[in-house]
Structure formats: C-alpha cells, structure tokens
Short mmCIF file of C-alpha atoms in Angstrom, two decimals:
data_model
loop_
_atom_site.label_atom_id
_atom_site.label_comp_id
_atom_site.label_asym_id
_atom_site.label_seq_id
_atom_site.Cartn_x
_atom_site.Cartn_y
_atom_site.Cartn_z
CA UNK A 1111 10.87 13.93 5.79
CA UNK A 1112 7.58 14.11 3.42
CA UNK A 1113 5.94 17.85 4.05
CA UNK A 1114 2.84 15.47 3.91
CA UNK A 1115 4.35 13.23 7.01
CA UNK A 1116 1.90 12.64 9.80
CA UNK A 1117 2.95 14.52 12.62
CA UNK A 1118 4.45 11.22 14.54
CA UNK A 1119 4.41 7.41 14.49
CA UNK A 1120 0.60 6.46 15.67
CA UNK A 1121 0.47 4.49 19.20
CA UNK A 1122 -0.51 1.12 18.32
CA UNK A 1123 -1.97 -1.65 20.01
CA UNK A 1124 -0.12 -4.76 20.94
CA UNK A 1125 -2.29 -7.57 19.45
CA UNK A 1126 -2.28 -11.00 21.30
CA UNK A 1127 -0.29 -13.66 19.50
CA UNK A 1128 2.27 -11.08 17.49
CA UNK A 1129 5.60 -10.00 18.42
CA UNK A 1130 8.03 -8.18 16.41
CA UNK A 1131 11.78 -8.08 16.03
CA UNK A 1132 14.40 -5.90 14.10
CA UNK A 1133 17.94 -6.16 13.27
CA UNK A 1134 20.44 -5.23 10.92
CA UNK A 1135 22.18 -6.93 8.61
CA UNK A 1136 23.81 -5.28 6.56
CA UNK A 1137 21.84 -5.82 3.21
CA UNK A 1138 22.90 -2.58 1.39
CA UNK A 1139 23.45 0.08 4.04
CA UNK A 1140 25.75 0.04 7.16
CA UNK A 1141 24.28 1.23 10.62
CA UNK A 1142 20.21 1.20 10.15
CA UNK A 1143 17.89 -1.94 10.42
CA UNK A 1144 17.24 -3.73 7.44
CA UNK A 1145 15.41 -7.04 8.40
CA UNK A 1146 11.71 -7.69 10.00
CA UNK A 1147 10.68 -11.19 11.81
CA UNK A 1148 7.61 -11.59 13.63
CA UNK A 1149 6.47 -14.50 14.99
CA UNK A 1150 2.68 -15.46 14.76
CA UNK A 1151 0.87 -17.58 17.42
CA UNK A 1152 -0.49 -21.62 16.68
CA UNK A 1153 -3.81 -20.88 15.10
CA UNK A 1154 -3.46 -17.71 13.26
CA UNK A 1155 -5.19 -17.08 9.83
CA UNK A 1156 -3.27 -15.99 7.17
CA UNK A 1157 -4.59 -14.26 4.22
CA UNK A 1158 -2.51 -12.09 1.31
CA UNK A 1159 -2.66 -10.10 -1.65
CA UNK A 1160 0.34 -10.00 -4.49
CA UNK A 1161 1.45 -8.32 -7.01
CA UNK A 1162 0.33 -9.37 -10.39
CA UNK A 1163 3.77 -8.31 -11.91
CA UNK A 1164 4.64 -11.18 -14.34
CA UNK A 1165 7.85 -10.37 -13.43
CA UNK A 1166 7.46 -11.49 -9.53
CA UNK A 1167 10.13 -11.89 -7.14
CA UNK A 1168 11.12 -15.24 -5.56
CA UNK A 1169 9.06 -14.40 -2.35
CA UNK A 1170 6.39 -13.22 -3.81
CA UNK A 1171 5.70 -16.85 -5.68
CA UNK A 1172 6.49 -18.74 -2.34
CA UNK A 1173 3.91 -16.87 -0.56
CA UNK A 1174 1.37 -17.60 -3.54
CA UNK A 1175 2.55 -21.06 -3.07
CA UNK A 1176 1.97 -21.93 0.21
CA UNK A 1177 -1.46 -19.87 0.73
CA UNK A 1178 -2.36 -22.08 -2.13
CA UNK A 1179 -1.40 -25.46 0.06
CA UNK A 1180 -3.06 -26.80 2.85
CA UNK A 1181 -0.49 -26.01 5.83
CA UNK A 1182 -1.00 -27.06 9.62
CA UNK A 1183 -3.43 -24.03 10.45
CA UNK A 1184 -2.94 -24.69 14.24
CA UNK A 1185 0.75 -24.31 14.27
CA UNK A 1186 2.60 -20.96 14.72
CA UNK A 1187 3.93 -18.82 11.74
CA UNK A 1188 5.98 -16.46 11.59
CA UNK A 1189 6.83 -13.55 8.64
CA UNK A 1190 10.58 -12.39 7.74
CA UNK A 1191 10.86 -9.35 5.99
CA UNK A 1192 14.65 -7.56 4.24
CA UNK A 1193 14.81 -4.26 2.42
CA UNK A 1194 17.59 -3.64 0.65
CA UNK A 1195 17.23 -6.14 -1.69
CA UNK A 1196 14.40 -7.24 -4.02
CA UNK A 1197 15.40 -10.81 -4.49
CA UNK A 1198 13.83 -10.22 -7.85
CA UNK A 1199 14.41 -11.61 -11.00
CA UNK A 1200 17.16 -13.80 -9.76
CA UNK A 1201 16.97 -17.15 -11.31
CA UNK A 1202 16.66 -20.81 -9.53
CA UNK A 1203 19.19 -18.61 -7.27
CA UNK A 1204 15.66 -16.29 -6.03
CA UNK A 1205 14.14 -19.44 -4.65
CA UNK A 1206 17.41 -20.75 -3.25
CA UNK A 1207 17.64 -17.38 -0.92
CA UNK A 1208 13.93 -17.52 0.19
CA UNK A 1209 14.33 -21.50 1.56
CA UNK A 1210 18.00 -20.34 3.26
CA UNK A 1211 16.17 -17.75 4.90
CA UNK A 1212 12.43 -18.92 5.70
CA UNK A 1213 14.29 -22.51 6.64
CA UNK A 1214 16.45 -20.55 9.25
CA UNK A 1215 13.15 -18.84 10.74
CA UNK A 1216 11.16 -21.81 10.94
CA UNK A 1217 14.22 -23.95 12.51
CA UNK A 1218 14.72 -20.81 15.15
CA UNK A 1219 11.02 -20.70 15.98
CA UNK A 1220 9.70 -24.45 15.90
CA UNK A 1221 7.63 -23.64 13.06
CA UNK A 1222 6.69 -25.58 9.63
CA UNK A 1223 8.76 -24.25 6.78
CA UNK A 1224 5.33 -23.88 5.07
CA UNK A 1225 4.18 -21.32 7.59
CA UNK A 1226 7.06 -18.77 7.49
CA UNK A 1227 6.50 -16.13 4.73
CA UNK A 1228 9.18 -13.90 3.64
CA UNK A 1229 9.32 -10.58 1.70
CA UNK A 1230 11.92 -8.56 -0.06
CA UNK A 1231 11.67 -5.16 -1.22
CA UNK A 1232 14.91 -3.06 -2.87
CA UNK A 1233 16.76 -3.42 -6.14
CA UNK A 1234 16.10 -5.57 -8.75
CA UNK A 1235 18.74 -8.28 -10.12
CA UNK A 1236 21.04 -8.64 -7.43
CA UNK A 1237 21.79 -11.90 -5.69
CA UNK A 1238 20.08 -11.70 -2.27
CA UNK A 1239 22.91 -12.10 0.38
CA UNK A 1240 20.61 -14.59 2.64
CA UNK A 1241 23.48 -15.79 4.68
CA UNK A 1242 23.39 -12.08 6.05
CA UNK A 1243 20.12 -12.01 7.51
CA UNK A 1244 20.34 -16.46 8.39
CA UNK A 1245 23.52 -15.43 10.55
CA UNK A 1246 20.97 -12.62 12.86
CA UNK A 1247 18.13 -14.92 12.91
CA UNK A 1248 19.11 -16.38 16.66
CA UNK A 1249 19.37 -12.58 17.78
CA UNK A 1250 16.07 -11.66 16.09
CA UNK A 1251 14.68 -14.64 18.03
CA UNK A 1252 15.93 -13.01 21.05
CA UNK A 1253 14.61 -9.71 20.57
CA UNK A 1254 11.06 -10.88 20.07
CA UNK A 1255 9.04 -8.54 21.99
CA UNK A 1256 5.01 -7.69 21.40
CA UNK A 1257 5.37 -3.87 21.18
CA UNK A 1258 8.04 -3.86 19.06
CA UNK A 1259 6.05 -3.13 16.13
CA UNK A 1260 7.21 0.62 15.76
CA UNK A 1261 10.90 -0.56 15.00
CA UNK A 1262 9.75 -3.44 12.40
CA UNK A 1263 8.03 -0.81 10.86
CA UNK A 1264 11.07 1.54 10.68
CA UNK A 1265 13.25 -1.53 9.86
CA UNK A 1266 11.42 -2.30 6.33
CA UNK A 1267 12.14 1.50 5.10
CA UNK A 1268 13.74 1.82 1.93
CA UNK A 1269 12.84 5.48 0.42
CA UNK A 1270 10.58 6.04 2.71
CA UNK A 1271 11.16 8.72 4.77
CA UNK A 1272 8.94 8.13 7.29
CA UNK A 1273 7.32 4.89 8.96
CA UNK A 1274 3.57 3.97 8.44
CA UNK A 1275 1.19 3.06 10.80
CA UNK A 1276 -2.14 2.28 11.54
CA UNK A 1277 -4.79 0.76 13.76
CA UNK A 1278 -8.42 0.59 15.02
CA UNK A 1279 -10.43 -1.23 17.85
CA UNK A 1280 -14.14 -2.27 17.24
CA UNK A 1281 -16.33 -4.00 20.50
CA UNK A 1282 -16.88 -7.62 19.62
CA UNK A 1283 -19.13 -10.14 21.27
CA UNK A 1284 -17.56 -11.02 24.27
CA UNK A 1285 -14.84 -8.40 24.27
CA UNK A 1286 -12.62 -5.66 21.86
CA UNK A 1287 -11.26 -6.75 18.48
CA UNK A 1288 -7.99 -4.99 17.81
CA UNK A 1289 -6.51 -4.22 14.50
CA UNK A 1290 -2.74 -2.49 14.00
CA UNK A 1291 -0.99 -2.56 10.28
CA UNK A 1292 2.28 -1.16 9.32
CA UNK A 1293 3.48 -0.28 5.59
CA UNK A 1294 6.35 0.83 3.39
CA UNK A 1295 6.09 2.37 -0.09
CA UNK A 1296 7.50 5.84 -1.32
CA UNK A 1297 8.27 5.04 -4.95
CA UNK A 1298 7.31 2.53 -8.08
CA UNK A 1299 3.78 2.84 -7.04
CA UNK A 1300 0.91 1.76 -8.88
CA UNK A 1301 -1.96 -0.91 -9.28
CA UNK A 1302 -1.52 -3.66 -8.97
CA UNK A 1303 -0.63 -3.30 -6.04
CA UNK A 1304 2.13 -0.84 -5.56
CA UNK A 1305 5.92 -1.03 -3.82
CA UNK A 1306 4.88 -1.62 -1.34
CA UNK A 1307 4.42 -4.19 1.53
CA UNK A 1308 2.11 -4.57 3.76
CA UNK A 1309 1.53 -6.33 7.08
CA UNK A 1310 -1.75 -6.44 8.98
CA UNK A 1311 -2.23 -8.02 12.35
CA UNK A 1312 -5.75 -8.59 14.05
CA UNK A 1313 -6.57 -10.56 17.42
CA UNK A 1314 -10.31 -11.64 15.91
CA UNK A 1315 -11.07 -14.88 15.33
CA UNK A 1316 -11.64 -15.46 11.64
CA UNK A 1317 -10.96 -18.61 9.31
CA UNK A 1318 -8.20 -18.13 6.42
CA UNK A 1319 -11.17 -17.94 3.97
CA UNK A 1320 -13.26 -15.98 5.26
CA UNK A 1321 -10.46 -13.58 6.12
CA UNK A 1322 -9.30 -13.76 2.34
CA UNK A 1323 -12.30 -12.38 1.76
CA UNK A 1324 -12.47 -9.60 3.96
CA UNK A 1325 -9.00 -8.82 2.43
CA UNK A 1326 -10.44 -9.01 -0.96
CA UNK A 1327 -13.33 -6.48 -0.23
CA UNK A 1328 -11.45 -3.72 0.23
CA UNK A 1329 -8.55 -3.88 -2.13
CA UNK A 1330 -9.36 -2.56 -5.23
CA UNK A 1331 -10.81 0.81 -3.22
CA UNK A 1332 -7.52 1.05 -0.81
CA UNK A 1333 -4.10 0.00 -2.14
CA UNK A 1334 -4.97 -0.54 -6.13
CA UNK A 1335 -6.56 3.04 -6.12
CA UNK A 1336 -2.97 4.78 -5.31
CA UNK A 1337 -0.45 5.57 -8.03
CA UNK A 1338 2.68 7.55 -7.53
CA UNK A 1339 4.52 6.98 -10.58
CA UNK A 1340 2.38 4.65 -12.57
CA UNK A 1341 5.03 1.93 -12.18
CA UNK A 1342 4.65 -1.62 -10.79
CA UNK A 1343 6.36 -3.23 -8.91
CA UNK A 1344 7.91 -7.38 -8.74
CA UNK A 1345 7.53 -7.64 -4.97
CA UNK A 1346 4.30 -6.21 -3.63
CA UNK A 1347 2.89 -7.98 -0.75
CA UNK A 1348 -0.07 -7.35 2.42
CA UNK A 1349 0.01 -10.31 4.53
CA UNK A 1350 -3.04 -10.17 6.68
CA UNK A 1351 -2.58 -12.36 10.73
CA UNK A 1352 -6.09 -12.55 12.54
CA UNK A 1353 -4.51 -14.53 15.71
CA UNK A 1354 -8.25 -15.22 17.24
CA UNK A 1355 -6.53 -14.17 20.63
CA UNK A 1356 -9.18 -12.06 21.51
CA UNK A 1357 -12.03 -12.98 24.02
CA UNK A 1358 -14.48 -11.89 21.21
CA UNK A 1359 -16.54 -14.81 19.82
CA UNK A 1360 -15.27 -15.80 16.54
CA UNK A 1361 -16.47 -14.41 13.34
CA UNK A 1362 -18.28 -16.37 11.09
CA UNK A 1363 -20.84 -14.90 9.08
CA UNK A 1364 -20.62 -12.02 7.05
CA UNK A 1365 -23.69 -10.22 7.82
CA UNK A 1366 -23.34 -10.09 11.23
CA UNK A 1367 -22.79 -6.54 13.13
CA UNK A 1368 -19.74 -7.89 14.44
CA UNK A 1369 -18.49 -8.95 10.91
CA UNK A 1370 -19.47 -5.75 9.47
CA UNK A 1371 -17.98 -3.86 12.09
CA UNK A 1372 -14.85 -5.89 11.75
CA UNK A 1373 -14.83 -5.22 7.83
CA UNK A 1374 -15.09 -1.95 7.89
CA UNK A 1375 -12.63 -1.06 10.55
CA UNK A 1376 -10.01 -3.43 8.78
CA UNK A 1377 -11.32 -0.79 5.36
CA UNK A 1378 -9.96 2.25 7.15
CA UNK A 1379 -6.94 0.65 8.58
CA UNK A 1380 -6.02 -0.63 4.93
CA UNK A 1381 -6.98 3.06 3.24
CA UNK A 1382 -5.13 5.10 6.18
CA UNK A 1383 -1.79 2.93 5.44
CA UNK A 1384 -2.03 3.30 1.59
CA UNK A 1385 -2.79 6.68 1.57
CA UNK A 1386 -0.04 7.43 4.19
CA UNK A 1387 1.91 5.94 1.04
CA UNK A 1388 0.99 7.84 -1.72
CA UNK A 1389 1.71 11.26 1.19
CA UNK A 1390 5.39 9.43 1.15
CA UNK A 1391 5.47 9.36 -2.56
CA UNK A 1392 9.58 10.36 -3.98
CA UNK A 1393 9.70 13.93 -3.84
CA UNK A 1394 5.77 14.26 -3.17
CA UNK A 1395 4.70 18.01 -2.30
CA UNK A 1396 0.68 17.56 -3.06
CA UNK A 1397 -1.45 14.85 -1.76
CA UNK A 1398 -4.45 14.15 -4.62
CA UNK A 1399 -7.52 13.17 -4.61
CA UNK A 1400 -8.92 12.68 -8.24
CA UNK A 1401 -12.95 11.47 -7.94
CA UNK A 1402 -14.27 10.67 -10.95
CA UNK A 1403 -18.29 10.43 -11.07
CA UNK A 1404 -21.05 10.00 -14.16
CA UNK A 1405 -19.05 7.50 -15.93
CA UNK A 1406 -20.68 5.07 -18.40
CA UNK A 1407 -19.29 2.23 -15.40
CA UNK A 1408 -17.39 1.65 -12.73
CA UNK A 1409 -14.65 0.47 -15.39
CA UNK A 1410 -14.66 3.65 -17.45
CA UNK A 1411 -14.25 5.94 -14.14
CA UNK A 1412 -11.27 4.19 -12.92
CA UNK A 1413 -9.94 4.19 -16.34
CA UNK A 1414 -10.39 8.29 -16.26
CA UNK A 1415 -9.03 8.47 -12.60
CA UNK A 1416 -5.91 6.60 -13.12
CA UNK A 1417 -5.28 8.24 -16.64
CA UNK A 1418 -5.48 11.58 -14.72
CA UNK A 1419 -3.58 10.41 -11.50
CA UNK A 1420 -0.67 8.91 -13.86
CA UNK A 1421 -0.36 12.03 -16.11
CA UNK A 1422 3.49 13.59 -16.14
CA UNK A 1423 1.82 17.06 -17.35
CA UNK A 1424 -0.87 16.95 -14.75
CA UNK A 1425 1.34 15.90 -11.80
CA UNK A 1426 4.10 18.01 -13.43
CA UNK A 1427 1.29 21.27 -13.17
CA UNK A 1428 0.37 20.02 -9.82
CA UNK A 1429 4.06 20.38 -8.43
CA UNK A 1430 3.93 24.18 -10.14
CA UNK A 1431 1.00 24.97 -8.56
CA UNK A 1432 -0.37 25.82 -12.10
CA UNK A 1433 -4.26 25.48 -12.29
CA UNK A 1434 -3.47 24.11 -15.70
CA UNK A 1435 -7.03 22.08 -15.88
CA UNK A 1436 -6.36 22.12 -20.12
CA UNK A 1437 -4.08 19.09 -19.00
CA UNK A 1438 -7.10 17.10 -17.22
CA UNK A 1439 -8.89 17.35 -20.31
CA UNK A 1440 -6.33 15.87 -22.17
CA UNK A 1441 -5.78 12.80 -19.79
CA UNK A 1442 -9.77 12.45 -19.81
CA UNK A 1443 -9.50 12.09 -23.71
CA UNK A 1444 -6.70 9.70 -23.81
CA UNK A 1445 -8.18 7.22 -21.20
CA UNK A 1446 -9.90 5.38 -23.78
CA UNK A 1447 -13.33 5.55 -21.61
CA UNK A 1448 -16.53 6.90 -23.29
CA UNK A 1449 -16.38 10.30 -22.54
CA UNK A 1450 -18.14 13.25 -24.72
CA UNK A 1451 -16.70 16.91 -24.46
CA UNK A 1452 -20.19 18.81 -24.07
CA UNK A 1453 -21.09 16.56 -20.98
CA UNK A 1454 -18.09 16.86 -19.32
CA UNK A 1455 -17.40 19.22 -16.09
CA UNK A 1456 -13.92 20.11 -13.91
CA UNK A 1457 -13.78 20.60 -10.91
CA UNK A 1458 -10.71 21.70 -8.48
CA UNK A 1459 -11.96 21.39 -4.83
CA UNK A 1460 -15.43 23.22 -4.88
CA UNK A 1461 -14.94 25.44 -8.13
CA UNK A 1462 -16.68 24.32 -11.31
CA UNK A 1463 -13.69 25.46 -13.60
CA UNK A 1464 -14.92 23.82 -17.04
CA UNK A 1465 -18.72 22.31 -17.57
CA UNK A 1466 -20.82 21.99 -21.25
CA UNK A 1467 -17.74 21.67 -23.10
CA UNK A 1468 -15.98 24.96 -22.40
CA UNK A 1469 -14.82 26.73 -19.65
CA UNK A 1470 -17.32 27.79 -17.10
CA UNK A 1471 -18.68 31.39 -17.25
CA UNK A 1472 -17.60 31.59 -13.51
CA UNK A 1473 -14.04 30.77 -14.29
CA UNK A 1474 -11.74 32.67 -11.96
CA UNK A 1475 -7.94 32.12 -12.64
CA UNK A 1476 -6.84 34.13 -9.39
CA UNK A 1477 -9.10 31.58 -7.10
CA UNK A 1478 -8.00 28.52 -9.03
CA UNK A 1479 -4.14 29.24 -8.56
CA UNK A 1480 -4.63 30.16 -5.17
CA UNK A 1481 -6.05 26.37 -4.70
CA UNK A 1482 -3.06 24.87 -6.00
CA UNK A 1483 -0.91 25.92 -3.06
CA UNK A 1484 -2.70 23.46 -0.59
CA UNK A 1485 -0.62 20.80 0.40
CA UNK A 1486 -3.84 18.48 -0.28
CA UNK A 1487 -6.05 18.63 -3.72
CA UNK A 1488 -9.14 17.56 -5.16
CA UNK A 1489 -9.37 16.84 -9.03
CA UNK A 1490 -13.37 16.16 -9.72
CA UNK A 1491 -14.19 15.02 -13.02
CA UNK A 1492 -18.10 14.32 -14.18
CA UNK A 1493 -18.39 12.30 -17.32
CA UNK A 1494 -22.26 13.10 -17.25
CA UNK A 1495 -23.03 9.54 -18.94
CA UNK A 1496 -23.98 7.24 -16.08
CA UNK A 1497 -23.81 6.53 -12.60
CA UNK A 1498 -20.17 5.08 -12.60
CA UNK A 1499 -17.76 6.23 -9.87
CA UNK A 1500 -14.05 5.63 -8.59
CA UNK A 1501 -11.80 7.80 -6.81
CA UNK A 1502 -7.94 7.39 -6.86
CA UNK A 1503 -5.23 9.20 -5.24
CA UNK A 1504 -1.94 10.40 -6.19
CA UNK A 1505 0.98 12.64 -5.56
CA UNK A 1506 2.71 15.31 -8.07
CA UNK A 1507 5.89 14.83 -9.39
CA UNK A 1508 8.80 17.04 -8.90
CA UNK A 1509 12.49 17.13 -9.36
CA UNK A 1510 13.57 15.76 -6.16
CA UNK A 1511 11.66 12.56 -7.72
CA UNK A 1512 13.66 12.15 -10.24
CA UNK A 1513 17.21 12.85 -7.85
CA UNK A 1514 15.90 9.90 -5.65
CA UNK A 1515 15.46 7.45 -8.78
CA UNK A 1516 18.60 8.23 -11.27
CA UNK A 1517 20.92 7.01 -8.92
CA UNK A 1518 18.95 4.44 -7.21
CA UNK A 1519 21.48 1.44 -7.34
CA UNK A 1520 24.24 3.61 -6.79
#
C-alpha cells in the first residue's frame, strides 16, 4: 500500500440510473477481479476525454468514434472495462476484440452496440483474450447491483495498490445533484492524459454537449497537470454518465448558480481522483506540489512546472530527502520558457531558498532538509516576468519504481 494511501475507500453515493458489476476473468492474473461493466440508464449523457497518444489502443478509437456519431441518446448504455490487458497496438485484431466484447454487452443488456464503451488498460502488444471476459458477461449481468461501485473500482487495479474514489453532492433546483467517480493509475503517468482511466457518474440532468463542456473546463487543471513518470500512455480514458435521474431541474445554462455549482463540484471530484493518482504513483514516497507563478504566460509556467515535475534529478533528490534546489534551477533553464536568472526566486514550502539570482541571504540548510522529510511538498518557482501561473503535481522516484517496471510483462 502507497504511504500516501487515503486512510480507506470513501463512502460513495449510489447515483440513480448506474449499477456496477465485477468479475474475473482471468485476463493475466488468477484469483482477483479483472473486468468492470456498468450499465447506464435510457437517457444518460455521455461525455469523454482520450488520450492523444498517436499510438491509441483499439478502445480508445471506438470510444472517439461513437461520441463522434449521433447514437440513440434515449436508450441505455452501458461501459465494460478489463485490466490486464491494453488491447493496444494490436492490428485489425484490436478492433476485432473491442466488437466481440462491446457486442456481447450490448446483446446481454438490450442496448445499441453504439452505446456500450469499453476500456482496456495493461500491457501493450498482446492479443486481448475477449472470449475470456464475452464468456462472464451473463454473470456480470447478474451481479448488477447500484452500490457496487467499490468493487468495480477495485476490479480495474493494475499497479495500483489501492482503489480511488471520489464524490460530492451540491442542492439543485428541485432537489440534490450527486456526483461519485472512481479511477486507476499508479504508473506511465503524464499529460495527456495519464494511465489512467477514469469513470464519472452524475444523476443531473445535462445534454451530451453541454456536459462535454463541463468535462473540458476542468481538464487541463486536474488530470493533464499530474505526471509520475513523464510517460504517456495508448489507453487513457474518463468517461463522464450524467443520468438526469435526479429530481433537480435540468441544467441548461452555464451561468446559472446551479450550473456553477454543478461545475465546480464535478472540478474537485475530477482533482481529488487525479491527485489520489499521482499519491499511488510506482514506488511514490512524496506527494508534490510544484506552483509555478510570474511567468511570461500561462504556456511558459506549465512548461517550467512540468520540466520540474518530470526531472529524474529532482524527483531522484526528492526521494533522498536532499534539499538539492541547484537541481530546480537546472529544470527551470532547460524548459525552454523565458526565464532570466536575476528574477528568479525558490521556494520549498514557505522558505525563500534562492531569489535575485543567488541564494537567499536567509538560506538555512538545516530547515530546508528538515522539509524534505514530509510526506507532502511544495516546489514554488517565481519567474518574476508576468502574471502567468500553473501548478502541477508529481511524485519522486525511487527504486521500488523501477522493481515494479523492469519486470512488468513478466
């Protein structure tokens, strides 16, 4: 278990319209649950955010596909999900696996074929054994149940070592809106989006585009401003359900209090589950937070934050506890955003440790490595150019990363 593990599994709320399912089939391990399905109520909204791998997985382009099309909205959905198994660059043989298995959900569940979306996370390369998780479709079916969320999240582990969940209630007009998400991701973690997958379920009434818009909003400040290990992934995927089950009224214009209530509990429900991530990151020890202010733009600050997140000899310090802040410089300079040395300041948590191109006059090396042994970190870098801002965060790196990743496939 991650020392940075939340202390248990959060309680979540059923939502109206969803119910969950998990089984094993036997993808790559023996004995644990390895496959997802949850079935979606006639009417829900569907919205999602990919990967932008060029590389993508079989799944990942059939979900693109059919968000694109114009499926029967009022008809029921459902989402099957297998670790294990990547289904990842697989040939025409990819595709083959996704229909075999989607085809099998939507048969089971009276469903179009164009509203069952499927998602694979695992190794890359290997054939993905669909007849496996087709032959426990008719007992997933079975096992449907609308708190069952806790063991679908459990059931699309792969590293992980611990299940990720969040949620988050806002009063609506004409009753509560409920939101619950669930997550996996320890490893191959970075922008855009991460290794992760992602499934958020809402009982508000919202329309597909509207709620791909919503979804939008918060990305870029939630699951592409997490890196572990600066790696992307083929097979990232957040599917986002908003069932309209709820006796709210539906939501339908942005700039209502409703609306903006909704958006930004569905923010903190989408940061909570990525950052629970980047806590579950291979071999993580430190949770980071690198904020980068004064930048030139928006654009130059994330450039700083992610060269800083994604450094081996920063994350490397940060696992030695080594107030090594030499080493932020460095990824500062190599960003390739306008920076200039007399302008810039360091900070680690509150103490100014380098400012107008030296180190500070204040400097104490005794405080600084006494910082570094919190299990949670702030990096603060001001560029001291303009008002541009981002904040990332991260994870070091230590050995036990590289013991979960050189023996990965076998």
């Amino acid at each position: 278990m991650s020392p940075l593990a939340p202390a248990a599994f959060p309680d979540l709320p059923a939502i109206d319209g969803v119910e969950f399912a998990a089984g094993a089939a036997g993808i790559k391990y023996q004995g644990r649950t390895d496959v997802m399905l949850v079935r979606l109520a006639p009417g829900t909204a569907i919205a999602g955010a990919f990967t932008r791998s060029s590389t993508r997985a079989a799944c990942i382009l059939d979900c693109q596909d059919k968000l694109a099309g114009t499926p029967d909205s009022a008809a029921g959905a459902a989402i099957v999900v297998n670790s294990g198994n990547a289904n990842a660059f697989t040939g025409a043989e990819g595709q083959r696996g996704v229909d075999a298995v989607t085809g099998a959900v939507a048969k089971a569940l009276g469903v179009p074929a164009g509203r069952v979306f499927s998602s694979s996370t695992g190794v890359i390369g290997e054939p993905l054994p669909a007849e496996r998780i087709v032959a426990i479709v008719d007992d997933l079916r079975a096992g449907l149940d609308a708190g069952g969320i806790a063991d679908a999240a459990r059931a699309i582990m792969t590293t992980d070592t611990f299940p990720k969940g969040s949620a988050a209630e806002i009063a609506g007009d004409g009753g509560p809106i409920r939101i619950a998400g669930i997550a996996k991701g320890s490893g191959m973690i970075a922008p855009d989006m991460a290794t992760m997958l992602v499934y958020i379920f809402t009982d508000a009434s919202v329309a597909p585009k509207l709620l791909q818009r919503m979804l939008r909003k918060h990305m870029d400040a939630t699951f592409n401003a997490i890196t572990v290990d600066s790696d992307t992934s083929t097979s990232d995927a957040l599917i986002l359900a908003a069932t309209g089950k709820s006796a709210a009224a539906p939501i339908t214009d942005m700039r209502g209090k409703v609306a903006r209530d909704f958006q930004a509990a569905l923010g903190r429900v989408m940061l909570d589950l990525a950052q629970q991530v980047v806590r579950d990151g291979e071999g993580a020890t430190k949770f980071v937070e690198v904020a980068v202010t004064g930048a030139a733009s928006t654009g130059d600050a994330r450039k700083v934050a992610l060269s800083i997140a994604n450094s081996p000899l920063v994350k490397t310090a940060l696992a030695g506890e080594d107030a090594n802040w030499g080493r932020v410089v460095a990824a500062v300079g190599k960003s390739g955003a306008q920076a200039d040395r007399d302008r810039l300041a360091i900070r680690f948590g509150d103490m100014v440790l380098a400012e107008n191109g030296w180190r500070a006059p204040g400097y104490d090396e005794g405080a600084a490595s006494a910082y570094m042994k919190r299990p949670e970190l702030v990096i603060g870098v001001d560029l001291g150019l303009g008002d541009g801002r981002a904040t990332v965060w991260t994870c070091d790196l230590t050995h036990r990363y590289i013991d979960i990743n050189a023996d990965y496939r076998s």
